[in-house]
Coordinates of C-alpha atoms and ligand atoms in Angstrom, one line a residue:
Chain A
X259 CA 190.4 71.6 -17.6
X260 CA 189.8 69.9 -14.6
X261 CA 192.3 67.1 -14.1
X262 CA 190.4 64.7 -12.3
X263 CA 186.8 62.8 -12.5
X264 CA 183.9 63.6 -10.0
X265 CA 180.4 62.8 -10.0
X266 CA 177.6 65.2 -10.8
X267 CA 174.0 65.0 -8.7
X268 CA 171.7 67.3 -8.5
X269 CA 168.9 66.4 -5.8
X270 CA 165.4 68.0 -6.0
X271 CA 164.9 67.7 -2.3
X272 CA 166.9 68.5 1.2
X273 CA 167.1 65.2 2.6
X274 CA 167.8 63.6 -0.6
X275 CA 171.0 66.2 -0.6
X276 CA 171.7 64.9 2.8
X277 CA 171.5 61.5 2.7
X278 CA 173.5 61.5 -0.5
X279 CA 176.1 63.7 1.0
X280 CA 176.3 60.9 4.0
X281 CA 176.2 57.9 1.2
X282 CA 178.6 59.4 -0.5
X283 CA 181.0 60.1 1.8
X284 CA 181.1 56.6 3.1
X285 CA 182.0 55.5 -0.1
X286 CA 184.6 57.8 0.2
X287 CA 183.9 60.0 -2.5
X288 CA 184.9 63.1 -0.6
X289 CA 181.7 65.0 -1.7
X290 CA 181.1 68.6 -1.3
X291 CA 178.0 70.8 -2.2
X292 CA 177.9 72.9 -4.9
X293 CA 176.3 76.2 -5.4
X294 CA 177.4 78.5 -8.0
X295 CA 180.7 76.4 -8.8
X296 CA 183.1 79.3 -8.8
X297 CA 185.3 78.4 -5.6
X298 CA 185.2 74.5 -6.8
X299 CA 185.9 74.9 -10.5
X300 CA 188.8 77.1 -10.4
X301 CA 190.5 75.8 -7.2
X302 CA 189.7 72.3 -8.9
X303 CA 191.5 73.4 -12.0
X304 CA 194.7 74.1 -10.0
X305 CA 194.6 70.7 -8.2
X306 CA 194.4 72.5 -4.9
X307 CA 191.3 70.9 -4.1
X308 CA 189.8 67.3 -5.0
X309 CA 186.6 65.9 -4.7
X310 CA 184.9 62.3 -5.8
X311 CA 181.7 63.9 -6.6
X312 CA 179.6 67.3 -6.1
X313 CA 176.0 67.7 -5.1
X314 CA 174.4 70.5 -6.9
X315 CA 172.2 72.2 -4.8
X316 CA 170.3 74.6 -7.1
X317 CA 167.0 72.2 -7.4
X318 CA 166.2 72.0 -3.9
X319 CA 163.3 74.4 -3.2
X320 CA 164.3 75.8 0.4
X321 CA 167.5 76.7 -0.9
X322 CA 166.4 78.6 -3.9
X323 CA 163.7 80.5 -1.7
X324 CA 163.9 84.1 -2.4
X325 CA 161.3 87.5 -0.9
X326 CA 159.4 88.3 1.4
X327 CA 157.6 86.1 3.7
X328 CA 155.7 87.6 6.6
X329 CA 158.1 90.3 8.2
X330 CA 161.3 88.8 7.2
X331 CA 163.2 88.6 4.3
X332 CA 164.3 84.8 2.9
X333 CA 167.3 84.5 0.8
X334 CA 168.0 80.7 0.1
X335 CA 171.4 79.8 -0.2
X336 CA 171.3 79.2 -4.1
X337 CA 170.2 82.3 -4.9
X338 CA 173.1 84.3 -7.1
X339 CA 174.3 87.6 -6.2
X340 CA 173.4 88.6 -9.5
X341 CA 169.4 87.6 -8.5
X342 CA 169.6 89.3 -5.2
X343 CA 170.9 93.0 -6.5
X344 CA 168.8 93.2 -9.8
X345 CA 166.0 92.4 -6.9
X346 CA 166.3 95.5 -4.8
X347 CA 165.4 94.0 -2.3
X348 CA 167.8 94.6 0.3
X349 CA 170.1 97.6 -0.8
X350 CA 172.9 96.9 1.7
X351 CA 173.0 93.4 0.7
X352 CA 172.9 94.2 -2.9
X353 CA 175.1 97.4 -3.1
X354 CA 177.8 95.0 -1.0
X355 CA 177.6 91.9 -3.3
X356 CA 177.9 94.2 -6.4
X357 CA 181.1 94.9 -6.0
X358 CA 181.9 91.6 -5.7
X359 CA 184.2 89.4 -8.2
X360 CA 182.8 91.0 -11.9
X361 CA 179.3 91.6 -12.8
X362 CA 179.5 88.6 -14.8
X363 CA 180.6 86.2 -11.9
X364 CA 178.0 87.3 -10.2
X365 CA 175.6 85.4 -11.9
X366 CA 177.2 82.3 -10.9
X367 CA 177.8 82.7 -7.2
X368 CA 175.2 82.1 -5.1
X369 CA 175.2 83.3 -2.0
X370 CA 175.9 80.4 0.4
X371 CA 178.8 79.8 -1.6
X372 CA 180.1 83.2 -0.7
X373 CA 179.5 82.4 2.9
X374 CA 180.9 78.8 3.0
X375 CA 183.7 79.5 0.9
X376 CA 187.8 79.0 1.6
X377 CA 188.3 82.6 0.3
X378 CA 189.1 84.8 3.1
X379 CA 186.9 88.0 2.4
X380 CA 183.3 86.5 2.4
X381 CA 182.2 90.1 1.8
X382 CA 178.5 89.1 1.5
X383 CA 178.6 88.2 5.4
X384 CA 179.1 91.9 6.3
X385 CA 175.4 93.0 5.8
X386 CA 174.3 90.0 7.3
X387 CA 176.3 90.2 10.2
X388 CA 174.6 93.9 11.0
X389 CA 171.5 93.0 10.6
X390 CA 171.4 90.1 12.9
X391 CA 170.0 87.8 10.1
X392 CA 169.1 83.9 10.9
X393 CA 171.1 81.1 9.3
X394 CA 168.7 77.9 8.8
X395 CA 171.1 74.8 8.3
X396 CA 170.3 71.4 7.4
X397 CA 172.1 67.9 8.4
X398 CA 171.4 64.2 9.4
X399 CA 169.3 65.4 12.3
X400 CA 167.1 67.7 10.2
X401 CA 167.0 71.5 10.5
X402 CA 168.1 74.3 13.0
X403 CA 168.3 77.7 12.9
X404 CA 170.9 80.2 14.9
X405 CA 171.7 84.0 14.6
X406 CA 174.6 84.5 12.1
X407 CA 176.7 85.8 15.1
X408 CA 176.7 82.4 16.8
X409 CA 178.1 80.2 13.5
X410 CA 180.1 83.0 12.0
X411 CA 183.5 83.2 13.8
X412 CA 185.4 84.4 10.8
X413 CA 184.3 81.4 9.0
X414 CA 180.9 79.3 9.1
X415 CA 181.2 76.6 11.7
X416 CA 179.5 73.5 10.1
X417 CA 180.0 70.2 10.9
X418 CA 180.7 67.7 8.1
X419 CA 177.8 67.5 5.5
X420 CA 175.6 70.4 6.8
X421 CA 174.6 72.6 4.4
X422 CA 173.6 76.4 4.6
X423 CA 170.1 76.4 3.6
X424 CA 169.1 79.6 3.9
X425 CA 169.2 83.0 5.4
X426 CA 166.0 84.9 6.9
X427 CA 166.5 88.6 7.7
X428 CA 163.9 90.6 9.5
X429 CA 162.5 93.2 7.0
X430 CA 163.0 96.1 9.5
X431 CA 166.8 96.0 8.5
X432 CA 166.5 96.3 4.7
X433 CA 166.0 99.6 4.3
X434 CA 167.7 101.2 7.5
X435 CA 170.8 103.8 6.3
X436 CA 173.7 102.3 5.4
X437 CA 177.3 102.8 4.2
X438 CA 179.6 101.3 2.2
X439 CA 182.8 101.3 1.1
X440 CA 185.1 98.8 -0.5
X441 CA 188.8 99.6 -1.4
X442 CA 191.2 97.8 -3.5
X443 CA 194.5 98.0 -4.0
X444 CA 194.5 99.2 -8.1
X445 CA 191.1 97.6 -9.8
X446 CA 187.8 98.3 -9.0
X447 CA 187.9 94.6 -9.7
X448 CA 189.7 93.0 -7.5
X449 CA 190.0 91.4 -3.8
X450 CA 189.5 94.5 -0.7
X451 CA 192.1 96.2 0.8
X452 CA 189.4 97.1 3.4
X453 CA 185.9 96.6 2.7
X454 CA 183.5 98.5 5.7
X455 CA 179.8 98.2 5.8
X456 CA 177.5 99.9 8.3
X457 CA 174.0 100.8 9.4
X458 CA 172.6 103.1 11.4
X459 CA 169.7 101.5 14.0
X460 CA 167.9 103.4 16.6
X461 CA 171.0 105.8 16.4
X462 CA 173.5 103.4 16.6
X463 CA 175.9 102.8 13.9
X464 CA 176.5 99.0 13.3
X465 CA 179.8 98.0 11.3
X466 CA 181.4 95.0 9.6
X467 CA 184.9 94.8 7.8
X468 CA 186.5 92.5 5.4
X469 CA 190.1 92.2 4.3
X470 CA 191.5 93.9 7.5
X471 CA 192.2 90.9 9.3
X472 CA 192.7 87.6 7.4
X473 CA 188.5 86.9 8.5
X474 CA 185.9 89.4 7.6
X475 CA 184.3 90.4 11.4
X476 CA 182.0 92.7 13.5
X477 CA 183.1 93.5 16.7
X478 CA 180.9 95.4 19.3
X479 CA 183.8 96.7 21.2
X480 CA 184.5 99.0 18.1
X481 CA 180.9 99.9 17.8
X482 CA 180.5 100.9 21.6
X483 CA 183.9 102.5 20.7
X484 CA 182.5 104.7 17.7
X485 CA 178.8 105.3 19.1
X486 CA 180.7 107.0 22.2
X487 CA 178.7 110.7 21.8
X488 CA 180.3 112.5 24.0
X489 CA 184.2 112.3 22.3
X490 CA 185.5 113.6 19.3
X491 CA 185.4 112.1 15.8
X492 CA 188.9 111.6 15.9
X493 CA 189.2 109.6 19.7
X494 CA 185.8 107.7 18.5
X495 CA 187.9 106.2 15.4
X496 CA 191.4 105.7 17.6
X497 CA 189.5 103.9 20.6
X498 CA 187.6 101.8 18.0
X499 CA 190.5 100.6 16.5
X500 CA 192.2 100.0 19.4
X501 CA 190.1 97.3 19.4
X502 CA 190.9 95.5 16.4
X503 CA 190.3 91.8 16.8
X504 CA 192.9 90.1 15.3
X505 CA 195.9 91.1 13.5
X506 CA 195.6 93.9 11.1
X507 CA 196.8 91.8 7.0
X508 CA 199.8 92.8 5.7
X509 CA 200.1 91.7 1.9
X510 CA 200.5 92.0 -1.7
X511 CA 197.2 94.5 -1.5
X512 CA 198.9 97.0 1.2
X513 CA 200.6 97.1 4.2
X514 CA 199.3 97.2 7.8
X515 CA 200.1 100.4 8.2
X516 CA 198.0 101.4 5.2
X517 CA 195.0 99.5 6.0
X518 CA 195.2 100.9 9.3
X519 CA 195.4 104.6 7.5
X520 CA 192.3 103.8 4.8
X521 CA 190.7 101.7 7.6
X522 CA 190.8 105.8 9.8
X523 CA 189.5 107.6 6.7
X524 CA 186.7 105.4 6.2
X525 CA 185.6 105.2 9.6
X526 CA 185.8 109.0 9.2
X527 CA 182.9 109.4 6.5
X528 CA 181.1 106.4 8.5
X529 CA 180.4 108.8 11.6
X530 CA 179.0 111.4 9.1
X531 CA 176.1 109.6 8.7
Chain B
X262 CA 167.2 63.7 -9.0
X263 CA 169.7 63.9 -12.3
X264 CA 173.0 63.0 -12.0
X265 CA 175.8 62.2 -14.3
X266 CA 178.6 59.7 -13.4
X267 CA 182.1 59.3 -15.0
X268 CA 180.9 60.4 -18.3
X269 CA 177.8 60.1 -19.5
X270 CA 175.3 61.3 -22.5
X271 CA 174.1 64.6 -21.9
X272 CA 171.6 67.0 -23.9
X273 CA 172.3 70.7 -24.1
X274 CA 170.2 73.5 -26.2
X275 CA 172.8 75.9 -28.0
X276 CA 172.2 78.6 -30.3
X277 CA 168.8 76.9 -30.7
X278 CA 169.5 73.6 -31.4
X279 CA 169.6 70.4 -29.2
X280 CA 172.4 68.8 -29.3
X281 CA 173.7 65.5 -27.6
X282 CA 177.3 65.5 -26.1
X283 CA 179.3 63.0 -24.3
X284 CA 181.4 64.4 -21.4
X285 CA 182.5 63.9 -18.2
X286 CA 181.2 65.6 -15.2
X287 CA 184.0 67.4 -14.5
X288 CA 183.8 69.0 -17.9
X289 CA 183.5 72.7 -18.1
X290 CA 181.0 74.1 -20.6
X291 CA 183.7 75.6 -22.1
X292 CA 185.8 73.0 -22.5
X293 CA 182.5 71.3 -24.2
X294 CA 181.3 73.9 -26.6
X295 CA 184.9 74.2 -28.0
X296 CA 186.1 70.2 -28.1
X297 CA 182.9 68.5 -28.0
X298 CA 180.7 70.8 -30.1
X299 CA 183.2 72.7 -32.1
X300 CA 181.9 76.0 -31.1
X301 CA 185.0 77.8 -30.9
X302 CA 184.0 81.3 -30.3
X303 CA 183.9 81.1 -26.7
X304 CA 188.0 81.5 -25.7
X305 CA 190.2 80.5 -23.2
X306 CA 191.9 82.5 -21.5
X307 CA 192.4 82.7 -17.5
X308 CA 190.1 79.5 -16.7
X309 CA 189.6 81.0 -13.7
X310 CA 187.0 84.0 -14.2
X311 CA 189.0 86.8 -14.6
X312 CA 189.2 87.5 -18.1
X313 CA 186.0 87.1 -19.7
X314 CA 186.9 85.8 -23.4
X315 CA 184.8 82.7 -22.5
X316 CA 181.9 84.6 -22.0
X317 CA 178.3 82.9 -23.6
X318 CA 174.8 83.4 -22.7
X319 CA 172.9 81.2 -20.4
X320 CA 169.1 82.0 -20.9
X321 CA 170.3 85.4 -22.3
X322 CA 172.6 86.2 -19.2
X323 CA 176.1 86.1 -19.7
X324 CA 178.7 83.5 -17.8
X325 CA 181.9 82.4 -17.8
X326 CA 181.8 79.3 -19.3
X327 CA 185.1 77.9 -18.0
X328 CA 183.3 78.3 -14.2
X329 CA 180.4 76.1 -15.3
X330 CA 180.0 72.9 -15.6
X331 CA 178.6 71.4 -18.8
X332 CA 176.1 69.1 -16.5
X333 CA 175.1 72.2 -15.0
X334 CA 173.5 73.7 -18.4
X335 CA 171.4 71.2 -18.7
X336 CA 167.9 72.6 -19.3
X337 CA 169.0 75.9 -19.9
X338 CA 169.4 78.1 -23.2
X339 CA 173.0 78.5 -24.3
X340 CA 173.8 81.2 -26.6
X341 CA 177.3 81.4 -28.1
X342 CA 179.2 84.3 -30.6
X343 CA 177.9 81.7 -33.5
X344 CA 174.1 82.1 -32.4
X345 CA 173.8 85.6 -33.1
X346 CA 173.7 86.5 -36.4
X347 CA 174.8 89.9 -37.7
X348 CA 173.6 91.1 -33.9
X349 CA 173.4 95.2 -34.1
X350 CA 176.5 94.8 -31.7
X351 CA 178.5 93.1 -33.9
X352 CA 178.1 95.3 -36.5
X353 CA 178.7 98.1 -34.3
X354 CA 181.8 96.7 -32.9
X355 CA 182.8 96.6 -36.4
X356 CA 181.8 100.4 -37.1
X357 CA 183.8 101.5 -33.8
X358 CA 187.0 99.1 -34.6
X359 CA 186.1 97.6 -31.3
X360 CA 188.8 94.9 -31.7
X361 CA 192.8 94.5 -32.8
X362 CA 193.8 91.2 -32.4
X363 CA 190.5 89.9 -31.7
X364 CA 190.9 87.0 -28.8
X365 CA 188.8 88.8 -26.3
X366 CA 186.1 90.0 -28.7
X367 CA 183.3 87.1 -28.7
X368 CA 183.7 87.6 -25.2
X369 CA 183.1 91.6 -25.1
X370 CA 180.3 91.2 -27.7
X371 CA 178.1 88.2 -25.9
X372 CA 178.6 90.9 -22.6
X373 CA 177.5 94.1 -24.6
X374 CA 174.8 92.1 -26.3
X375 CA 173.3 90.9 -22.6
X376 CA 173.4 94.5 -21.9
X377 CA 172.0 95.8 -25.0
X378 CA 169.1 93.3 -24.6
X379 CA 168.4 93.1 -20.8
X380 CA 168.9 97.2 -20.2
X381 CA 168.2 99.0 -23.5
X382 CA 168.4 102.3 -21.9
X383 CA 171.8 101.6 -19.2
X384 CA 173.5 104.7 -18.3
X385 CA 177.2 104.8 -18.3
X386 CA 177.9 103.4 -14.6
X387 CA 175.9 100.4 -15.4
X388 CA 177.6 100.1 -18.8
X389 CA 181.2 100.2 -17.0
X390 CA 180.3 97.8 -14.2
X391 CA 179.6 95.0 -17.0
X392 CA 182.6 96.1 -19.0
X393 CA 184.7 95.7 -16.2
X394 CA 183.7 91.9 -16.6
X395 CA 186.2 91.9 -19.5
X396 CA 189.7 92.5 -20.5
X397 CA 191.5 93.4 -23.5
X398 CA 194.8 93.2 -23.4
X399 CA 195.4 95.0 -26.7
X400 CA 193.0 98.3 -24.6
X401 CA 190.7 98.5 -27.6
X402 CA 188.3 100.1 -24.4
X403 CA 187.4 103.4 -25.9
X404 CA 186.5 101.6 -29.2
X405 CA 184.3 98.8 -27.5
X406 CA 182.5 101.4 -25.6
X407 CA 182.0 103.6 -28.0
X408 CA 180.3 100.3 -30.1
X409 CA 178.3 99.7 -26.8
X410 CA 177.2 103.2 -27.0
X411 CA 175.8 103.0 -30.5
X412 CA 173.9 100.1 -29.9
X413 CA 172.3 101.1 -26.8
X414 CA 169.3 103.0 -26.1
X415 CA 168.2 101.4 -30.0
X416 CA 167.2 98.1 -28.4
X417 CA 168.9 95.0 -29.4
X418 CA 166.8 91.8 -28.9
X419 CA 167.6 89.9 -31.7
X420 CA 170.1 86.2 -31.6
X421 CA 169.0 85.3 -28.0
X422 CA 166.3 83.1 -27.8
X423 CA 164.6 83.5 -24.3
X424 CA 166.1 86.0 -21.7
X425 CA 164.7 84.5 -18.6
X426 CA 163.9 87.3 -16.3
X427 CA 165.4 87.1 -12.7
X428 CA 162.0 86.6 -11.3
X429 CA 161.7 83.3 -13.0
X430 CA 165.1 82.4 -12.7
Ligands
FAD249 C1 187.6 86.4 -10.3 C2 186.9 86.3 -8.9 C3 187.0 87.3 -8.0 C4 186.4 87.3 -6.7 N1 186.4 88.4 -5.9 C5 185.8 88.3 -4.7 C6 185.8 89.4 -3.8 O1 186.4 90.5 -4.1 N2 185.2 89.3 -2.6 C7 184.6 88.1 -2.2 O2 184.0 88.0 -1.1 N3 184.5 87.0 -3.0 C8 185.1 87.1 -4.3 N4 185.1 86.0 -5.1 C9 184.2 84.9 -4.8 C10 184.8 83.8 -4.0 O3 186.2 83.7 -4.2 C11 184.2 82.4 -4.4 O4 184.5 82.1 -5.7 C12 182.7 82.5 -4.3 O5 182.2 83.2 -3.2 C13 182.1 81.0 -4.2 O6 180.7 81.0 -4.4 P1 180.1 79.8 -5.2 O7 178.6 79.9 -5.1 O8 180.6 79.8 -6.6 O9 180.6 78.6 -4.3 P2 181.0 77.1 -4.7 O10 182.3 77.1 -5.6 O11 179.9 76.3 -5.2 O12 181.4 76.6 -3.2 C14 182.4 77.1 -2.4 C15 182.5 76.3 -1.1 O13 181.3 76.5 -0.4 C16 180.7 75.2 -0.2 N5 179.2 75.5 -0.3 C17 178.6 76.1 -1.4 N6 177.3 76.3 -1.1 C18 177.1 75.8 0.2 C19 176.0 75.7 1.0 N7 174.8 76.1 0.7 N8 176.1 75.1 2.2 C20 177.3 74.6 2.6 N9 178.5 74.7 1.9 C21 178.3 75.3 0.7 C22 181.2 74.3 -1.2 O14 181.2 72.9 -0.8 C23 182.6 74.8 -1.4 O15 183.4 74.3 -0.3 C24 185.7 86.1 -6.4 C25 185.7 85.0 -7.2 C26 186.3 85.0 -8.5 C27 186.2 83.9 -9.4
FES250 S1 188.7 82.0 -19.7 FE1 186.9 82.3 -18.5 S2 187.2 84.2 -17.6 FE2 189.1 83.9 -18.6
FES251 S1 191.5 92.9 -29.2 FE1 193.2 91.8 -28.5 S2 192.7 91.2 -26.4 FE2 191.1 92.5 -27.0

């Protein structure tokens, strides 16, 4: 049980959403936007989080859009994970988000909740990160849209009350080959030792990892690193990883040391493809 | 635009039936269906998504009910353990022995039942990945999936009213 009171709205429009979320806040309420409920419910439960009132965001239109429009790819933000890989539409993004949480759970989180959520591994960013997809995000000011690359820095920069609206990925990339691979510690259910995703474009292989470092990331120094032809498998994998951009986790799931180990095996079976 | 402050009057379709409930927004639907409604099938366990004994159906697709609000099922179908009646599943979970002490079995059989209904001919990778949405603590495992096994592949449509298909959801 949740033990304390918030409000419940649901708007049917964007700028309703917004304006509420600026209303509310100046009364105070602390509001926060609401997707699939996961993160807010259970972190509620435990009183590490509080809130005056939550703005459900699964009635507004642009954020449930969801196919194919022209040559991109639209995936609004209230779409569930459970949605987008029963869908087929984008394998990566669907074989990725599979293996997150439980089947189950993944009819309730939606995948700007994924993104925007205090949970480190954000493993849903990893196939959006490769393919270069577009973040449209709405706030007091309207709407603007940027490259994932330039608001994802581990986390999404926002500023206070704008909301991921949706994400528009250019079609070419849905159906490139891709790899991935998650690893856990015991379960197949359960949060990633290391979780690698790749792609291979015009011959280059493209890469994004979660629960190496305490942020999920790509980093082209490691791709330029592993598309190096002329060197072995073996100096391709130890120059990439030189390159590492933060420091490598060390927890309950595994040592550095063992990341760093599963982290070279993968990266092994990502050159063969 | 609905919204629901403090607590407030709602009106949620389970098992068939309308049914009016006072709650509080914060209230999770399981929390609802067992205090407010007296629908006790649906168990708490974790209250936090891991274990799966609050599973119920929402327009034939199962959730965890503790990480759902009761405001948030408004409009939808909610289908608990008590809606189906004599389901082929449970029937086959009772063939197979697909329980011991019982806690997470409404849970297990509103999961299997989704299954049975929404892919009627899953092979065994899909049936694992939406087992692996439940725990047992007493490993009844073999059992449950040998129950799953009878039942599938024979179809198994009846106790949910309206599986929404992802495209319209
Ligand atoms: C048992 C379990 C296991 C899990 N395992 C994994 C795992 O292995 N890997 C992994 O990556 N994740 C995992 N998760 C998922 C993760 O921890 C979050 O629960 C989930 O991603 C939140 O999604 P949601 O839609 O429910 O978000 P919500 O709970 O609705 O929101 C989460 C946060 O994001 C904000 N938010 C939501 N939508 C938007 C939006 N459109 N714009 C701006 N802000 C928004 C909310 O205000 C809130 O701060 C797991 C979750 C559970 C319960
Ligand atoms: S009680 Fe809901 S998943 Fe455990
Ligand atoms: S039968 Fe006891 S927990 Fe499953």
């Amino acid at each position: 049980m949740i033990p304390f009171d918030f409000d419940y709205y649901k708007p049917d429009t964007l700028l309703e959403a917004i304006d509420l979320f600026q209303d509310l806040s100046e009364q105070g309420k602390m509001p926060m936007y609401y997707g699939g409920g996961t993160e807010i419910i259970s972190m509620a439960r435990a009183n590490s989080i509080y809130t005056g009132a939550v703005i459900d965001i699964k009635g507004i239109p642009e954020c449930c859009e969801f196919g194919f429009s022209g040559s991109n790819l639209v995936i609004g933000s209230a779409i569930t994970l459970t949605k987008i890989v029963e869908s087929g539409l984008f394998p990566m993004l669907g074989i990725t988000i599979g293996r997150i949480a439980d089947h189950t759970i993944q009819g309730k989180i939606t995948l700007g909740g994924n993104l925007a959520g205090t949970v480190i591994y954000r493993e849903s960013v990893l196939p959006l990160l490769i393919s270069e997809s577009q973040v449209v995000i709405a706030g007091n000011y309207g709407t603007r849209q940027a490259p994932i690359s330039e608001l994802f820095d581990g986390r999404m920069r926002r500023e206070p009350g704008e909301l991921i609206v949706k994400l528009i990925i250019d079609s070419t990339y849905t159906n490139l080959p891709f790899f991935h691979r998650k690893t856990t510690k015991i379960d197949k259910i359960d949060y990633p030792l290391v979780t690698v995703v790749a792609m291979k474009k015009d011959d280059r292989i493209l890469a994004g990892f979660s629960g190496l470092c305490d942020h999920p990331f790509r980093s082209i120094e490691m791709e330029d690193s592993l598309n190096e032809k002329g060197l072995t498998r073996e100096v391709r994998i130890k120059n990439a990883m030189s390159h590492i951009p933060a420091p490598v986790q060390e927890d309950i799931h595994g040592s550095g040391n063992y990341r760093r180990f599963v982290l070279n095996n993968i990266l092994m079976d990502v050159l063969k493809m | 635009m609905m919204q629901l402050c403090g607590t407030d009057t709602i009106e949620l379709e389970v098992n068939g039936e309308k049914r009016k409930v006072t709650v509080r927004a914060a209230d999770t639907l399981l929390h609802t269906l067992r205090e407010k409604l007296g629908l006790t099938g649906a168990k708490p366990g974790c209250e936090n998504g891991d274990c799966g004994a609050c599973t119920v159906l929402l327009d034939g697709w199962p959730i965890k009910s503790c990480l759902m609000l009761a405001a948030e099922a408004v409009g939808h179908s909610i289908t608990t353990i008590e809606g189906l009646k004599n389901a082929p599943m449970q029937k086959a979970f009772f063939e197979n022995w697909g329980f011991q002490c019982g806690f997470c079995t409404s849970g297990f059989i509103m999961t299997c039942h989704a299954l049975a209904t929404i892919h009627p001919g899953a092979d065994d990778d899909t049936m694992a990945d939406w087992l692996q949405s439940n725990i047992c603590r007493c490993t009844s495992y073999e059992e449950i999936q040998n129950a799953v096994k009878q039942v599938l592949g024979k179809g198994d449509s009846s106790g949910v009213q309206g599986v929404v298909s992802m495209k319209e959801k």
